[in-house]
Tab-separated table of N, CA, C and O and ligand atoms in Angstrom:
chain	number	residue	atom	x	y	z
F	214	UNK	N	0.806	-1.218	0.006
F	214	UNK	CA	-0.002	0.059	-0.030
F	214	UNK	C	0.886	1.232	0.011
F	214	UNK	O	0.523	2.218	-0.644
F	215	UNK	N	2.002	1.234	0.681
F	215	UNK	CA	2.903	2.368	0.827
F	215	UNK	C	2.391	3.394	1.708
F	215	UNK	O	1.321	3.317	2.058
F	216	UNK	N	3.236	4.293	2.091
F	216	UNK	CA	2.860	5.295	3.049
F	216	UNK	C	1.982	6.312	2.471
F	216	UNK	O	2.000	6.655	1.272
F	217	UNK	N	1.098	6.845	3.269
F	217	UNK	CA	0.151	7.813	2.717
F	217	UNK	C	0.868	9.197	2.564
F	217	UNK	O	1.760	9.512	3.471
F	218	UNK	N	0.603	9.799	1.534
F	218	UNK	CA	1.263	11.100	1.190
F	218	UNK	C	0.344	12.247	1.668
F	218	UNK	O	-0.766	12.394	1.293
F	219	UNK	N	1.024	13.089	2.539
F	219	UNK	CA	0.231	14.266	3.038
F	219	UNK	C	0.841	15.486	2.722
F	219	UNK	O	2.048	15.685	2.992
F	220	UNK	N	0.170	16.348	2.045
F	220	UNK	CA	0.725	17.640	1.792
F	220	UNK	C	0.313	18.772	2.793
F	220	UNK	O	-0.903	18.903	2.939
F	221	UNK	N	1.240	19.287	3.378
F	221	UNK	CA	0.927	20.236	4.528
F	221	UNK	C	1.212	21.674	3.926
F	221	UNK	O	2.375	21.979	3.523
F	222	UNK	N	0.273	22.514	3.714
F	222	UNK	CA	0.369	23.885	3.205
F	222	UNK	C	0.189	24.815	4.367
F	222	UNK	O	-0.891	25.053	5.007
F	223	UNK	N	1.258	25.479	4.684
F	223	UNK	CA	1.382	26.335	5.968
F	223	UNK	C	2.471	27.316	5.928
F	223	UNK	O	3.608	26.924	5.606
F	224	UNK	N	2.116	28.668	5.895
F	224	UNK	CA	3.206	29.606	5.804
F	224	UNK	C	3.885	29.945	7.123
F	224	UNK	O	4.973	30.662	7.133
F	225	UNK	N	3.205	29.636	8.198
F	225	UNK	CA	3.768	29.940	9.504
F	225	UNK	C	4.681	28.932	9.954
F	225	UNK	O	4.316	27.693	10.108
F	226	UNK	N	6.057	29.191	10.136
F	226	UNK	CA	6.995	28.210	10.451
F	226	UNK	C	6.730	27.352	11.809
F	226	UNK	O	6.919	26.237	11.818
F	227	UNK	N	6.200	28.092	12.711
F	227	UNK	CA	5.902	27.511	13.970
F	227	UNK	C	4.709	26.493	13.797
F	227	UNK	O	4.805	25.337	14.304
F	228	UNK	N	3.688	26.923	13.100
F	228	UNK	CA	2.590	25.929	12.817
F	228	UNK	C	3.048	24.721	12.053
F	228	UNK	O	2.667	23.580	12.390
F	229	UNK	N	3.936	24.941	11.041
F	229	UNK	CA	4.453	23.858	10.221
F	229	UNK	C	5.158	22.922	11.172
F	229	UNK	O	4.974	21.666	11.056
F	230	UNK	N	6.087	23.462	12.008
F	230	UNK	CA	6.809	22.513	12.897
F	230	UNK	C	5.943	21.711	13.828
F	230	UNK	O	6.154	20.540	13.986
F	231	UNK	N	4.939	22.405	14.355
F	231	UNK	CA	3.919	21.676	15.252
F	231	UNK	C	3.227	20.635	14.454
F	231	UNK	O	3.112	19.477	15.011
F	232	UNK	N	2.814	20.873	13.270
F	232	UNK	CA	2.025	19.829	12.430
F	232	UNK	C	3.006	18.610	12.245
F	232	UNK	O	2.563	17.473	12.381
F	233	UNK	N	4.230	18.915	11.735
F	233	UNK	CA	5.080	17.806	11.498
F	233	UNK	C	5.379	16.975	12.847
F	233	UNK	O	5.511	15.888	12.729
F	234	UNK	N	5.572	17.794	13.863
F	234	UNK	CA	5.784	17.062	15.173
F	234	UNK	C	4.644	16.141	15.504
F	234	UNK	O	4.858	14.994	15.983
F	235	UNK	N	3.414	16.603	15.367
F	235	UNK	CA	2.214	15.836	15.684
F	235	UNK	C	2.101	14.627	14.829
F	235	UNK	O	1.501	13.652	15.193
F	236	UNK	N	2.717	14.605	13.654
F	236	UNK	CA	2.608	13.442	12.685
F	236	UNK	C	3.874	12.663	12.641
F	236	UNK	O	3.940	11.709	11.855
F	237	UNK	N	4.767	12.986	13.502
F	237	UNK	CA	6.085	12.394	13.406
F	237	UNK	C	6.116	10.885	13.523
F	237	UNK	O	6.881	10.128	12.864
F	238	UNK	N	5.321	10.290	14.345
F	238	UNK	CA	5.293	8.909	14.634
F	238	UNK	C	4.421	8.048	13.727
F	238	UNK	O	4.176	6.960	13.869
F	239	UNK	N	3.703	8.801	12.878
F	239	UNK	CA	2.796	8.081	11.833
F	239	UNK	C	3.723	7.786	10.686
F	239	UNK	O	4.751	8.332	10.434
F	240	UNK	N	3.242	6.879	9.895
F	240	UNK	CA	4.001	6.461	8.674
F	240	UNK	C	3.703	7.278	7.473
F	240	UNK	O	3.597	6.765	6.452
F	241	UNK	N	3.497	8.550	7.697
F	241	UNK	CA	3.074	9.409	6.552
F	241	UNK	C	4.319	9.896	5.922
F	241	UNK	O	5.325	10.204	6.526
F	242	UNK	N	4.215	10.119	4.573
F	242	UNK	CA	5.220	10.885	3.848
F	242	UNK	C	4.765	12.258	3.684
F	242	UNK	O	3.783	12.551	3.041
F	243	UNK	N	5.467	13.208	4.383
F	243	UNK	CA	4.958	14.569	4.503
F	243	UNK	C	5.613	15.503	3.292
F	243	UNK	O	6.859	15.509	3.242
F	244	UNK	N	4.825	16.187	2.638
F	244	UNK	CA	5.289	17.140	1.642
F	244	UNK	C	4.976	18.521	2.217
F	244	UNK	O	3.912	18.678	2.913
F	245	UNK	N	5.763	19.542	1.922
F	245	UNK	CA	5.484	20.842	2.498
F	245	UNK	C	5.409	21.890	1.387
F	245	UNK	O	6.124	21.953	0.437
F	246	UNK	N	4.435	22.929	1.684
F	246	UNK	CA	4.418	24.053	0.814
F	246	UNK	C	4.053	25.287	1.739
F	246	UNK	O	3.384	25.106	2.768
F	247	UNK	N	4.712	26.379	1.421
F	247	UNK	CA	4.514	27.642	2.250
F	247	UNK	C	3.715	28.676	1.507
F	247	UNK	O	3.491	29.725	2.086
F	248	UNK	N	3.325	28.448	0.266
F	248	UNK	CA	2.480	29.382	-0.364
F	248	UNK	C	1.620	28.714	-1.386
F	248	UNK	O	1.856	27.576	-1.832
F	249	UNK	N	0.552	29.381	-1.775
F	249	UNK	CA	-0.498	28.767	-2.593
F	249	UNK	C	-0.103	28.137	-3.919
F	249	UNK	O	-0.428	27.097	-4.270
F	250	UNK	N	0.616	28.950	-4.752
F	250	UNK	CA	1.061	28.489	-6.054
F	250	UNK	C	1.798	27.181	-5.888
F	250	UNK	O	1.696	26.278	-6.699
F	251	UNK	N	2.838	27.246	-5.009
F	251	UNK	CA	3.702	26.039	-4.790
F	251	UNK	C	2.833	24.903	-4.301
F	251	UNK	O	3.129	23.794	-4.790
F	252	UNK	N	1.891	25.083	-3.482
F	252	UNK	CA	0.998	24.159	-3.025
F	252	UNK	C	0.203	23.401	-4.216
F	252	UNK	O	0.267	22.189	-4.394
F	253	UNK	N	-0.213	24.271	-5.161
F	253	UNK	CA	-0.917	23.749	-6.345
F	253	UNK	C	0.080	22.919	-7.080
F	253	UNK	O	-0.272	21.845	-7.570
F	254	UNK	N	1.214	23.496	-7.398
F	254	UNK	CA	2.200	22.657	-8.165
F	254	UNK	C	2.581	21.434	-7.594
F	254	UNK	O	2.643	20.362	-8.263
F	255	UNK	N	2.841	21.376	-6.342
F	255	UNK	CA	3.325	20.165	-5.597
F	255	UNK	C	2.116	19.151	-5.594
F	255	UNK	O	2.237	17.959	-5.864
F	256	UNK	N	0.856	19.654	-5.366
F	256	UNK	CA	-0.286	18.702	-5.393
F	256	UNK	C	-0.421	18.041	-6.751
F	256	UNK	O	-0.599	16.856	-6.783
F	257	UNK	N	-0.330	18.859	-7.816
F	257	UNK	CA	-0.508	18.274	-9.184
F	257	UNK	C	0.662	17.254	-9.465
F	257	UNK	O	0.384	16.196	-10.043
F	258	UNK	N	1.852	17.609	-9.071
F	258	UNK	CA	3.053	16.728	-9.409
F	258	UNK	C	3.028	15.442	-8.483
F	258	UNK	O	3.348	14.362	-8.940
F	259	UNK	N	2.597	15.550	-7.302
F	259	UNK	CA	2.851	14.513	-6.200
F	259	UNK	C	1.524	13.708	-5.915
F	259	UNK	O	1.584	12.704	-5.281
F	260	UNK	N	0.449	14.261	-6.218
F	260	UNK	CA	-0.944	13.561	-5.955
F	260	UNK	C	-1.015	13.056	-4.571
F	260	UNK	O	-1.115	11.851	-4.360
F	261	UNK	N	-1.008	13.970	-3.599
F	261	UNK	CA	-1.136	13.565	-2.189
F	261	UNK	C	-2.420	12.836	-1.874
F	261	UNK	O	-3.455	13.106	-2.561
F	262	UNK	N	-2.446	11.999	-0.810
F	262	UNK	CA	-3.603	11.289	-0.364
F	262	UNK	C	-4.507	12.286	0.483
F	262	UNK	O	-5.697	11.960	0.604
F	263	UNK	N	-3.882	13.233	1.017
F	263	UNK	CA	-4.730	14.208	1.798
F	263	UNK	C	-3.930	15.550	1.908
F	263	UNK	O	-2.703	15.517	1.777
F	264	UNK	N	-4.580	16.666	2.019
F	264	UNK	CA	-3.941	17.947	2.100
F	264	UNK	C	-4.433	18.708	3.322
F	264	UNK	O	-5.647	18.726	3.633
F	265	UNK	N	-3.516	19.207	4.103
F	265	UNK	CA	-3.786	20.173	5.190
F	265	UNK	C	-3.551	21.514	4.656
F	265	UNK	O	-2.460	21.904	4.371
F	266	UNK	N	-4.575	22.356	4.667
F	266	UNK	CA	-4.531	23.585	3.905
F	266	UNK	C	-4.737	24.849	4.791
F	266	UNK	O	-5.877	25.106	5.088
F	267	UNK	N	-3.638	25.530	5.060
F	267	UNK	CA	-3.828	26.768	5.739
F	267	UNK	C	-4.719	27.718	4.812
F	267	UNK	O	-4.322	27.779	3.534
F	268	UNK	N	-5.619	28.534	5.245
F	268	UNK	CA	-6.406	29.333	4.411
F	268	UNK	C	-5.751	30.654	4.151
F	268	UNK	O	-5.635	31.213	2.945
F	269	UNK	N	-5.034	31.238	5.165
F	269	UNK	CA	-4.391	32.473	4.874
F	269	UNK	C	-2.976	32.321	4.538
F	269	UNK	O	-2.101	31.943	5.324
F	270	UNK	N	-2.672	32.539	3.320
F	270	UNK	CA	-1.374	32.315	2.685
F	270	UNK	C	-0.907	33.541	1.941
F	270	UNK	O	-1.795	34.260	1.421
F	271	UNK	N	0.292	33.763	1.815
F	271	UNK	CA	0.742	34.811	1.015
F	271	UNK	C	0.506	34.535	-0.556
F	271	UNK	O	0.554	33.354	-1.028
F	272	UNK	N	0.003	35.454	-1.209
F	272	UNK	CA	-0.327	35.241	-2.713
F	272	UNK	C	-1.708	34.507	-2.735
F	272	UNK	O	-2.747	34.907	-2.141
F	273	UNK	N	-1.768	33.445	-3.494
F	273	UNK	CA	-2.928	32.673	-3.743
F	273	UNK	C	-3.425	32.067	-2.347
F	273	UNK	O	-2.518	31.338	-1.659
F	274	UNK	N	-4.643	32.275	-1.921
F	274	UNK	CA	-5.079	31.730	-0.716
F	274	UNK	C	-5.393	30.273	-0.696
F	274	UNK	O	-5.576	29.646	-1.752
F	275	UNK	N	-5.531	29.664	0.350
F	275	UNK	CA	-5.841	28.246	0.522
F	275	UNK	C	-7.163	27.958	-0.109
F	275	UNK	O	-7.313	26.773	-0.629
F	276	UNK	N	-8.050	28.850	0.099
F	276	UNK	CA	-9.411	28.685	-0.589
F	276	UNK	C	-9.268	28.631	-2.094
F	276	UNK	O	-9.926	27.786	-2.791
F	277	UNK	N	-8.451	29.500	-2.699
F	277	UNK	CA	-8.315	29.517	-4.117
F	277	UNK	C	-7.624	28.295	-4.627
F	277	UNK	O	-8.042	27.654	-5.625
F	278	UNK	N	-6.651	27.818	-3.785
F	278	UNK	CA	-6.032	26.584	-4.168
F	278	UNK	C	-6.992	25.407	-4.168
F	278	UNK	O	-7.009	24.606	-5.127
F	279	UNK	N	-7.882	25.312	-3.178
F	279	UNK	CA	-8.863	24.256	-2.967
F	279	UNK	C	-9.740	24.280	-4.220
F	279	UNK	O	-10.054	23.280	-4.819
F	280	UNK	N	-10.272	25.533	-4.596
F	280	UNK	CA	-11.215	25.600	-5.680
F	280	UNK	C	-10.598	25.079	-6.933
F	280	UNK	O	-11.195	24.316	-7.757
F	281	UNK	N	-9.298	25.510	-7.150
F	281	UNK	CA	-8.596	25.021	-8.453
F	281	UNK	C	-8.395	23.577	-8.422
F	281	UNK	O	-8.661	22.858	-9.478
F	282	UNK	N	-8.081	22.993	-7.232
F	282	UNK	CA	-7.891	21.469	-7.219
F	282	UNK	C	-9.277	20.755	-7.352
F	282	UNK	O	-9.185	19.776	-8.112
F	283	UNK	N	-10.247	21.223	-6.791
F	283	UNK	CA	-11.590	20.528	-6.928
F	283	UNK	C	-12.167	20.533	-8.407
F	283	UNK	O	-12.923	19.690	-8.738
F	284	UNK	N	-11.547	21.428	-9.190
F	284	UNK	CA	-12.046	21.521	-10.566
F	284	UNK	C	-11.335	20.390	-11.432
F	284	UNK	O	-11.633	20.283	-12.628
F	285	UNK	N	-10.278	19.638	-10.795
F	285	UNK	CA	-9.609	18.748	-11.543
F	285	UNK	C	-10.070	17.258	-11.082
F	285	UNK	O	-10.291	17.057	-9.954
F	286	UNK	N	-10.289	16.472	-12.075
F	286	UNK	CA	-10.827	15.153	-11.813
F	286	UNK	C	-10.089	14.317	-10.727
F	286	UNK	O	-10.704	13.752	-9.857
F	287	UNK	N	-8.833	14.331	-10.903
F	287	UNK	CA	-8.032	13.577	-9.892
F	287	UNK	C	-8.128	14.160	-8.433
F	287	UNK	O	-7.718	13.443	-7.530
F	288	UNK	N	-8.601	15.268	-8.217
F	288	UNK	CA	-8.725	15.859	-6.870
F	288	UNK	C	-10.081	16.041	-6.413
F	288	UNK	O	-10.429	16.762	-5.492
F	289	UNK	N	-10.999	15.314	-7.227
F	289	UNK	CA	-12.591	15.437	-6.799
F	289	UNK	C	-12.725	14.928	-5.329
F	289	UNK	O	-13.532	15.515	-4.694
F	290	UNK	N	-12.028	13.934	-4.880
F	290	UNK	CA	-12.283	13.345	-3.589
F	290	UNK	C	-11.137	13.474	-2.579
F	290	UNK	O	-11.316	12.917	-1.443
F	291	UNK	N	-10.076	14.022	-2.953
F	291	UNK	CA	-8.907	14.026	-2.021
F	291	UNK	C	-9.338	14.887	-0.809
F	291	UNK	O	-9.871	16.013	-0.926
F	292	UNK	N	-9.205	14.324	0.396
F	292	UNK	CA	-9.579	15.103	1.554
F	292	UNK	C	-8.725	16.380	1.645
F	292	UNK	O	-7.431	16.265	1.539
F	293	UNK	N	-9.363	17.523	1.971
F	293	UNK	CA	-8.719	18.779	2.232
F	293	UNK	C	-9.174	19.251	3.524
F	293	UNK	O	-10.406	19.564	3.617
F	294	UNK	N	-8.196	19.365	4.400
F	294	UNK	CA	-8.595	19.901	5.829
F	294	UNK	C	-8.105	21.296	5.896
F	294	UNK	O	-6.811	21.531	5.917
F	295	UNK	N	-8.933	22.267	6.027
F	295	UNK	CA	-8.601	23.619	6.076
F	295	UNK	C	-8.119	23.986	7.510
F	295	UNK	O	-8.762	23.508	8.526
F	296	UNK	N	-7.049	24.777	7.612
F	296	UNK	CA	-6.695	25.361	8.884
F	296	UNK	C	-7.114	26.810	8.879
F	296	UNK	O	-6.790	27.687	7.937
F	297	UNK	N	-7.946	27.172	9.819
F	297	UNK	CA	-8.584	28.501	9.821
F	297	UNK	C	-8.296	29.285	11.039
F	297	UNK	O	-8.235	28.728	12.161
F	298	UNK	N	-7.947	30.543	10.910
F	298	UNK	CA	-7.662	31.362	12.023
F	298	UNK	C	-8.899	31.564	12.959
F	298	UNK	O	-10.077	31.474	12.449
F	299	UNK	N	-8.618	31.861	14.148
F	299	UNK	CA	-9.826	31.972	15.130
F	299	UNK	C	-10.776	33.041	14.701
F	299	UNK	O	-11.947	32.913	14.745
F	300	UNK	N	-10.281	34.082	14.164
F	300	UNK	CA	-11.023	35.283	13.570
F	300	UNK	C	-11.917	34.861	12.477
F	300	UNK	O	-12.929	35.535	12.279
F	301	UNK	N	-11.627	33.719	11.805
F	301	UNK	CA	-12.415	33.366	10.645
F	301	UNK	C	-13.629	32.360	11.090
F	301	UNK	O	-14.341	31.964	10.182
F	302	UNK	N	-13.747	32.089	12.345
F	302	UNK	CA	-14.769	31.332	12.821
F	302	UNK	C	-16.145	31.946	12.300
F	302	UNK	O	-16.265	33.157	12.363
F	303	UNK	N	-17.067	31.124	11.911
F	303	UNK	CA	-18.312	31.738	11.333
F	303	UNK	C	-18.238	31.739	9.848
F	303	UNK	O	-19.294	31.807	9.187
F	304	UNK	N	-17.039	31.666	9.340
F	304	UNK	CA	-16.919	31.694	7.811
F	304	UNK	C	-16.734	30.241	7.283
F	304	UNK	O	-16.362	30.074	6.267
F	305	UNK	N	-16.945	29.294	8.281
F	305	UNK	CA	-16.523	27.947	7.931
F	305	UNK	C	-17.343	27.366	6.836
F	305	UNK	O	-16.937	26.475	6.077
F	306	UNK	N	-18.707	27.790	6.730
F	306	UNK	CA	-19.545	27.298	5.607
F	306	UNK	C	-18.922	27.602	4.290
F	306	UNK	O	-18.931	26.809	3.396
F	307	UNK	N	-18.247	28.676	4.192
F	307	UNK	CA	-17.621	29.142	2.997
F	307	UNK	C	-16.430	28.210	2.683
F	307	UNK	O	-16.346	27.846	1.522
F	308	UNK	N	-15.730	27.686	3.600
F	308	UNK	CA	-14.716	26.734	3.318
F	308	UNK	C	-15.191	25.437	2.691
F	308	UNK	O	-14.711	24.804	1.829
F	309	UNK	N	-16.318	25.014	3.390
F	309	UNK	CA	-16.932	23.749	3.025
F	309	UNK	C	-17.520	23.916	1.519
F	309	UNK	O	-17.368	22.979	0.762
F	310	UNK	N	-18.001	25.043	1.310
F	310	UNK	CA	-18.674	25.283	0.050
F	310	UNK	C	-17.527	25.312	-1.088
F	310	UNK	O	-17.767	24.954	-2.241
F	311	UNK	N	-16.422	25.872	-0.732
F	311	UNK	CA	-15.232	25.861	-1.686
F	311	UNK	C	-14.685	24.576	-1.929
F	311	UNK	O	-13.924	24.447	-2.891
F	312	UNK	N	-15.096	23.603	-1.103
F	312	UNK	CA	-14.615	22.159	-1.448
F	312	UNK	C	-13.747	21.551	-0.281
F	312	UNK	O	-13.279	20.404	-0.433
F	313	UNK	N	-13.564	22.306	0.763
F	313	UNK	CA	-12.761	21.771	1.774
F	313	UNK	C	-13.630	20.667	2.487
F	313	UNK	O	-14.899	20.637	2.575
F	314	UNK	N	-12.913	19.626	2.882
F	314	UNK	CA	-13.698	18.421	3.441
F	314	UNK	C	-14.005	18.701	4.951
F	314	UNK	O	-15.048	18.153	5.387
F	315	UNK	N	-13.230	19.340	5.594
F	315	UNK	CA	-13.284	19.601	7.014
F	315	UNK	C	-12.469	20.805	7.349
F	315	UNK	O	-11.753	21.382	6.413
F	316	UNK	N	-12.568	21.236	8.621
F	316	UNK	CA	-11.582	22.389	9.128
F	316	UNK	C	-11.191	22.222	10.412
F	316	UNK	O	-11.829	21.617	11.365
F	317	UNK	N	-10.136	22.802	10.686
F	317	UNK	CA	-9.585	22.911	12.169
F	317	UNK	C	-9.260	24.268	12.374
F	317	UNK	O	-8.617	25.071	11.560
F	318	UNK	N	-9.837	24.855	13.489
F	318	UNK	CA	-9.581	26.192	13.982
F	318	UNK	C	-8.186	26.288	14.600
F	318	UNK	O	-7.773	25.383	15.338
F	319	UNK	N	-7.521	27.423	14.458
F	319	UNK	CA	-6.227	27.781	15.078
F	319	UNK	C	-6.628	28.443	16.388
F	319	UNK	O	-7.674	29.189	16.371
F	320	UNK	N	-5.913	28.331	17.443
F	320	UNK	CA	-4.737	27.459	17.610
F	320	UNK	C	-5.097	26.022	17.482
F	320	UNK	O	-6.089	25.582	17.932
F	321	UNK	N	-4.126	25.286	16.835
F	321	UNK	CA	-4.411	23.869	16.484
F	321	UNK	C	-4.473	23.133	17.733
F	321	UNK	O	-3.689	23.014	18.685
F	322	UNK	N	-5.634	22.288	17.747
F	322	UNK	CA	-5.772	21.278	18.895
F	322	UNK	C	-4.894	20.165	18.553
F	322	UNK	O	-5.188	19.409	17.569
F	323	UNK	N	-3.903	19.802	19.346
F	323	UNK	CA	-2.918	18.828	19.076
F	323	UNK	C	-3.458	17.409	19.034
F	323	UNK	O	-2.897	16.505	18.527
F	324	UNK	N	-4.609	17.291	19.612
F	324	UNK	CA	-5.198	15.909	19.704
F	324	UNK	C	-6.122	15.770	18.525
F	324	UNK	O	-6.218	14.569	17.980
F	325	UNK	N	-6.769	16.789	18.176
F	325	UNK	CA	-7.781	16.670	17.043
F	325	UNK	C	-7.111	16.591	15.681
F	325	UNK	O	-7.554	15.827	14.775
F	326	UNK	N	-6.057	17.273	15.384
F	326	UNK	CA	-5.487	17.263	14.056
F	326	UNK	C	-5.070	15.838	13.527
F	326	UNK	O	-5.510	15.407	12.536
F	327	UNK	N	-4.308	15.027	14.419
F	327	UNK	CA	-3.968	13.751	13.964
F	327	UNK	C	-5.214	12.844	13.768
F	327	UNK	O	-5.253	11.942	12.807
F	328	UNK	N	-6.142	12.954	14.629
F	328	UNK	CA	-7.444	12.229	14.555
F	328	UNK	C	-8.123	12.540	13.176
F	328	UNK	O	-8.648	11.596	12.574
F	329	UNK	N	-8.231	13.794	12.977
F	329	UNK	CA	-8.976	14.090	11.702
F	329	UNK	C	-8.251	13.647	10.488
F	329	UNK	O	-8.955	13.159	9.523
F	330	UNK	N	-7.009	13.703	10.441
F	330	UNK	CA	-6.264	13.199	9.296
F	330	UNK	C	-6.452	11.688	9.119
F	330	UNK	O	-6.741	11.258	7.987
F	331	UNK	N	-6.343	10.982	10.235
F	331	UNK	CA	-6.545	9.545	10.226
F	331	UNK	C	-8.052	9.242	9.688
F	331	UNK	O	-8.176	8.369	8.828
F	332	UNK	N	-9.009	9.939	10.327
F	332	UNK	CA	-10.387	9.804	9.887
F	332	UNK	C	-10.502	9.944	8.365
F	332	UNK	O	-11.170	9.055	7.688
F	333	UNK	N	-10.013	11.010	7.800
F	333	UNK	CA	-10.246	11.287	6.480
F	333	UNK	C	-9.403	10.355	5.509
F	333	UNK	O	-9.928	10.123	4.378
F	334	UNK	N	-8.341	9.860	5.944
F	334	UNK	CA	-7.657	8.891	5.186
F	334	UNK	C	-8.475	7.613	5.064
F	334	UNK	O	-8.416	6.947	3.998
F	335	UNK	N	-9.039	7.248	6.114
F	335	UNK	CA	-9.871	6.047	6.201
F	335	UNK	C	-11.134	6.206	5.309
F	335	UNK	O	-11.541	5.322	4.646
F	336	UNK	N	-11.775	7.407	5.261
F	336	UNK	CA	-12.853	7.659	4.466
F	336	UNK	C	-12.624	7.405	3.005
F	336	UNK	O	-13.257	6.701	2.241
F	337	UNK	N	-11.451	7.932	2.499
F	337	UNK	CA	-11.134	7.748	1.098
F	337	UNK	C	-10.664	6.284	0.838
F	337	UNK	O	-10.943	5.818	-0.265
F	338	UNK	N	-10.015	5.659	1.820
F	338	UNK	CA	-9.687	4.342	1.613
F	338	UNK	C	-10.833	3.400	1.453
F	338	UNK	O	-10.957	2.717	0.524
F	339	UNK	N	-11.839	3.514	2.255
F	339	UNK	CA	-13.119	2.764	2.085
F	339	UNK	C	-13.781	3.079	0.847
F	339	UNK	O	-14.444	2.194	0.194
F	340	UNK	N	-13.670	4.232	0.355
F	340	UNK	CA	-14.332	4.771	-0.896
F	340	UNK	C	-13.751	3.993	-2.006
F	340	UNK	O	-14.411	3.746	-3.068
F	341	UNK	N	-12.486	3.683	-1.966
F	341	UNK	CA	-11.861	2.993	-3.148
F	341	UNK	C	-12.038	1.595	-3.145
F	341	UNK	O	-11.677	0.799	-4.083
F	342	UNK	N	-12.677	0.945	-2.094
F	342	UNK	CA	-12.814	-0.458	-2.061
F	342	UNK	C	-13.799	-1.036	-3.215
F	342	UNK	O	-14.714	-0.252	-3.542
W	453	MN	MN1	-1.128	31.420	7.289
């Protein structure tokens, strides 16, 4: 089956470090992007199994990246978990409408993030059976 590929899109180095730390003991292959256009390019080239997408990014926003990916056949079902700033609470319907599968509010709950990733990887896995 091979390790699951997870693309983490996050421009804040502290948050990026935290996410990688939380996933350290999992058998995931982690890809990283720190801005939207790079995220899009890496996603298209590497076809990750799941994407953790910070919404507030320099240049192209996480929402724009999500919309562009959802327009492509190979990304119709890829789980995309949005990371949203606390101030953006209440806008979460917008993220789901743009095609995000789920969202996590910042500050990141260190227990919830790994659980949500595992949950969404299982969802797609069962879907392919
Ligand atoms: Mn950000």
